[in-house]
Amino acid sequence: MGAVDILEADPDLAEGLSEAEREAAARHLVVPSVEIAPGPWCPDDLGRQCAGALGVLVLDGVLSRMLTLAGRTTGELLGAGDILRPWEDDDPMPRVDFDVQWSVLEPAQLAVLDRRFVAGAVRWPSLIAEVSHRALRRSRGLSLQLALGQIPRVDGRLLLLFWRLAERWGRMTPDGISVPLKLTHETLGALVAARRPSVTSALGRLAESGLLQRSDGGWLLDRSVDERLGEFLAAQETRFSSSRASSASMA
């Protein structure tokens, strides 16, 4: 393991501190760090090394967590600013088997929020508040992802997903908004609660509309996606409502 000044690596953690407080905190908040290469990742060894730690803070990179239950897989993407305890995947339903797989999609650096960090951080309540905010932000993101999976058409789910990904990882280019994430159709299916063949078909429709294209090392969103997203989803809702009304009248 290496070491990192956590407030230098993630300045937003110190947003509520004065300059004097930030300088004082920096002297106490140098924490262990670990770098992880892309590929499948088993966090158990890290958990053993980090016994008693609050968790880890992602400083750089992109990770995925995929959970498979009853033959269906759902997932989430994690990146800089997220706080997690990847070595803990306790079974909330002891009688039901499920499987969790972690992968590193882009080279990652994690800061270990160890006991020394906790002992130091309690001296600055705004720092603890920011850590709590990070955990809550992840929870709210998962709630939004659950809602995303209820959008009737898969192309609508994918467009909203890529809009969210662009907000976090995208960058503007002359050709559109580049989202430099290497996401397979299977991974996308896990993120939008859809089977891979449905994802493939939906991506084809989005490509035909000019909204989303594959690009080298990732994806390219049309520059007008902000304006077109609302119209696209509203049109889907109108079609879905009409379909429900038609079905009800036939019942």
mmCIF file with all atom_site columns, C-alpha atoms in Angstrom, residues 14-86:
data_model
loop_
_atom_site.group_PDB
_atom_site.id
_atom_site.type_symbol
_atom_site.label_atom_id
_atom_site.label_alt_id
_atom_site.label_comp_id
_atom_site.label_asym_id
_atom_site.label_entity_id
_atom_site.label_seq_id
_atom_site.pdbx_PDB_ins_code
_atom_site.Cartn_x
_atom_site.Cartn_y
_atom_site.Cartn_z
_atom_site.occupancy
_atom_site.B_iso_or_equiv
_atom_site.pdbx_formal_charge
_atom_site.auth_seq_id
_atom_site.auth_comp_id
_atom_site.auth_asym_id
_atom_site.auth_atom_id
_atom_site.pdbx_PDB_model_num
ATOM 1  C CA . ALA A 1 14 ? -12.645 19.831  3.040   1.00 0.00 ? 14 ALA A CA 1
ATOM 2  C CA . GLU A 1 15 ? -15.313 22.103  1.573   1.00 0.00 ? 15 GLU A CA 1
ATOM 3  C CA . GLY A 1 16 ? -16.678 23.018  5.011   1.00 0.00 ? 16 GLY A CA 1
ATOM 4  C CA . LEU A 1 17 ? -13.272 23.719  6.575   1.00 0.00 ? 17 LEU A CA 1
ATOM 5  C CA . SER A 1 18 ? -11.525 27.042  6.934   1.00 0.00 ? 18 SER A CA 1
ATOM 6  C CA . GLU A 1 19 ? -8.019  27.342  5.510   1.00 0.00 ? 19 GLU A CA 1
ATOM 7  C CA . ALA A 1 20 ? -6.524  26.980  8.994   1.00 0.00 ? 20 ALA A CA 1
ATOM 8  C CA . GLU A 1 21 ? -8.670  23.920  9.721   1.00 0.00 ? 21 GLU A CA 1
ATOM 9  C CA . ARG A 1 22 ? -7.771  22.424  6.376   1.00 0.00 ? 22 ARG A CA 1
ATOM 10 C CA . GLU A 1 23 ? -4.041  22.804  7.063   1.00 0.00 ? 23 GLU A CA 1
ATOM 11 C CA . ALA A 1 24 ? -4.445  21.261  10.520  1.00 0.00 ? 24 ALA A CA 1
ATOM 12 C CA . ALA A 1 25 ? -6.536  18.387  9.188   1.00 0.00 ? 25 ALA A CA 1
ATOM 13 C CA . ALA A 1 26 ? -4.048  17.624  6.427   1.00 0.00 ? 26 ALA A CA 1
ATOM 14 C CA . ARG A 1 27 ? -1.392  16.834  9.032   1.00 0.00 ? 27 ARG A CA 1
ATOM 15 C CA . HIS A 1 28 ? -3.608  14.125  10.519  1.00 0.00 ? 28 HIS A CA 1
ATOM 16 C CA . LEU A 1 29 ? -5.292  12.725  7.425   1.00 0.00 ? 29 LEU A CA 1
ATOM 17 C CA . VAL A 1 30 ? -2.620  10.962  5.428   1.00 0.00 ? 30 VAL A CA 1
ATOM 18 C CA . VAL A 1 31 ? -4.138  7.541   4.807   1.00 0.00 ? 31 VAL A CA 1
ATOM 19 C CA . PRO A 1 32 ? -3.154  4.265   3.120   1.00 0.00 ? 32 PRO A CA 1
ATOM 20 C CA . SER A 1 33 ? -3.985  3.952   -0.563  1.00 0.00 ? 33 SER A CA 1
ATOM 21 C CA . VAL A 1 34 ? -4.140  1.071   -3.003  1.00 0.00 ? 34 VAL A CA 1
ATOM 22 C CA . GLU A 1 35 ? -4.093  0.952   -6.793  1.00 0.00 ? 35 GLU A CA 1
ATOM 23 C CA . ILE A 1 36 ? -6.060  -1.700  -8.683  1.00 0.00 ? 36 ILE A CA 1
ATOM 24 C CA . ALA A 1 37 ? -5.567  -2.718  -12.301 1.00 0.00 ? 37 ALA A CA 1
ATOM 25 C CA . PRO A 1 38 ? -8.526  -3.294  -14.652 1.00 0.00 ? 38 PRO A CA 1
ATOM 26 C CA . GLY A 1 39 ? -10.176 -6.703  -14.547 1.00 0.00 ? 39 GLY A CA 1
ATOM 27 C CA . PRO A 1 40 ? -12.137 -8.875  -12.117 1.00 0.00 ? 40 PRO A CA 1
ATOM 28 C CA . TRP A 1 41 ? -11.477 -7.896  -8.514  1.00 0.00 ? 41 TRP A CA 1
ATOM 29 C CA . CYS A 1 42 ? -11.914 -9.773  -5.252  1.00 0.00 ? 42 CYS A CA 1
ATOM 30 C CA . PRO A 1 43 ? -11.897 -7.240  -2.381  1.00 0.00 ? 43 PRO A CA 1
ATOM 31 C CA . ASP A 1 44 ? -11.594 -9.849  0.391   1.00 0.00 ? 44 ASP A CA 1
ATOM 32 C CA . ASP A 1 45 ? -7.826  -9.373  0.776   1.00 0.00 ? 45 ASP A CA 1
ATOM 33 C CA . LEU A 1 46 ? -8.309  -5.628  1.053   1.00 0.00 ? 46 LEU A CA 1
ATOM 34 C CA . GLY A 1 47 ? -10.917 -6.215  3.741   1.00 0.00 ? 47 GLY A CA 1
ATOM 35 C CA . ARG A 1 48 ? -8.463  -8.252  5.784   1.00 0.00 ? 48 ARG A CA 1
ATOM 36 C CA . GLN A 1 49 ? -5.834  -5.533  5.453   1.00 0.00 ? 49 GLN A CA 1
ATOM 37 C CA . CYS A 1 50 ? -8.347  -2.845  6.395   1.00 0.00 ? 50 CYS A CA 1
ATOM 38 C CA . ALA A 1 51 ? -9.843  -4.414  9.510   1.00 0.00 ? 51 ALA A CA 1
ATOM 39 C CA . GLY A 1 52 ? -11.609 -1.716  11.498  1.00 0.00 ? 52 GLY A CA 1
ATOM 40 C CA . ALA A 1 53 ? -11.653 0.772   8.628   1.00 0.00 ? 53 ALA A CA 1
ATOM 41 C CA . LEU A 1 54 ? -14.686 2.941   7.955   1.00 0.00 ? 54 LEU A CA 1
ATOM 42 C CA . GLY A 1 55 ? -14.418 2.015   4.288   1.00 0.00 ? 55 GLY A CA 1
ATOM 43 C CA . VAL A 1 56 ? -12.575 3.123   1.173   1.00 0.00 ? 56 VAL A CA 1
ATOM 44 C CA . LEU A 1 57 ? -12.911 6.310   -0.846  1.00 0.00 ? 57 LEU A CA 1
ATOM 45 C CA . VAL A 1 58 ? -12.548 6.024   -4.605  1.00 0.00 ? 58 VAL A CA 1
ATOM 46 C CA . LEU A 1 59 ? -10.038 8.648   -5.722  1.00 0.00 ? 59 LEU A CA 1
ATOM 47 C CA . ASP A 1 60 ? -9.788  7.647   -9.361  1.00 0.00 ? 60 ASP A CA 1
ATOM 48 C CA . GLY A 1 61 ? -11.038 5.029   -11.803 1.00 0.00 ? 61 GLY A CA 1
ATOM 49 C CA . VAL A 1 62 ? -14.303 3.219   -12.410 1.00 0.00 ? 62 VAL A CA 1
ATOM 50 C CA . LEU A 1 63 ? -15.528 0.038   -10.703 1.00 0.00 ? 63 LEU A CA 1
ATOM 51 C CA . SER A 1 64 ? -18.613 -2.074  -11.225 1.00 0.00 ? 64 SER A CA 1
ATOM 52 C CA . ARG A 1 65 ? -20.576 -4.151  -8.740  1.00 0.00 ? 65 ARG A CA 1
ATOM 53 C CA . MET A 1 66 ? -22.849 -6.795  -10.251 1.00 0.00 ? 66 MET A CA 1
ATOM 54 C CA . LEU A 1 67 ? -25.384 -8.769  -8.211  1.00 0.00 ? 67 LEU A CA 1
ATOM 55 C CA . THR A 1 68 ? -27.034 -11.870 -9.670  1.00 0.00 ? 68 THR A CA 1
ATOM 56 C CA . LEU A 1 69 ? -30.233 -13.256 -8.135  1.00 0.00 ? 69 LEU A CA 1
ATOM 57 C CA . ALA A 1 70 ? -32.474 -15.927 -9.641  1.00 0.00 ? 70 ALA A CA 1
ATOM 58 C CA . GLY A 1 71 ? -30.687 -15.685 -12.962 1.00 0.00 ? 71 GLY A CA 1
ATOM 59 C CA . ARG A 1 72 ? -31.077 -11.908 -13.299 1.00 0.00 ? 72 ARG A CA 1
ATOM 60 C CA . THR A 1 73 ? -28.237 -9.441  -12.837 1.00 0.00 ? 73 THR A CA 1
ATOM 61 C CA . THR A 1 74 ? -28.307 -5.822  -11.746 1.00 0.00 ? 74 THR A CA 1
ATOM 62 C CA . GLY A 1 75 ? -25.357 -3.527  -11.272 1.00 0.00 ? 75 GLY A CA 1
ATOM 63 C CA . GLU A 1 76 ? -23.956 -0.143  -10.385 1.00 0.00 ? 76 GLU A CA 1
ATOM 64 C CA . LEU A 1 77 ? -20.926 1.856   -11.435 1.00 0.00 ? 77 LEU A CA 1
ATOM 65 C CA . LEU A 1 78 ? -18.722 3.550   -8.860  1.00 0.00 ? 78 LEU A CA 1
ATOM 66 C CA . GLY A 1 79 ? -16.121 6.248   -9.339  1.00 0.00 ? 79 GLY A CA 1
ATOM 67 C CA . ALA A 1 80 ? -14.229 9.121   -7.779  1.00 0.00 ? 80 ALA A CA 1
ATOM 68 C CA . GLY A 1 81 ? -15.900 10.404  -4.623  1.00 0.00 ? 81 GLY A CA 1
ATOM 69 C CA . ASP A 1 82 ? -17.806 7.228   -3.795  1.00 0.00 ? 82 ASP A CA 1
ATOM 70 C CA . ILE A 1 83 ? -17.373 5.607   -0.388  1.00 0.00 ? 83 ILE A CA 1
ATOM 71 C CA . LEU A 1 84 ? -17.841 1.868   -0.054  1.00 0.00 ? 84 LEU A CA 1
ATOM 72 C CA . ARG A 1 85 ? -17.011 -1.245  1.907   1.00 0.00 ? 85 ARG A CA 1
ATOM 73 C CA . PRO A 1 86 ? -16.569 -3.741  -0.936  1.00 0.00 ? 86 PRO A CA 1
#
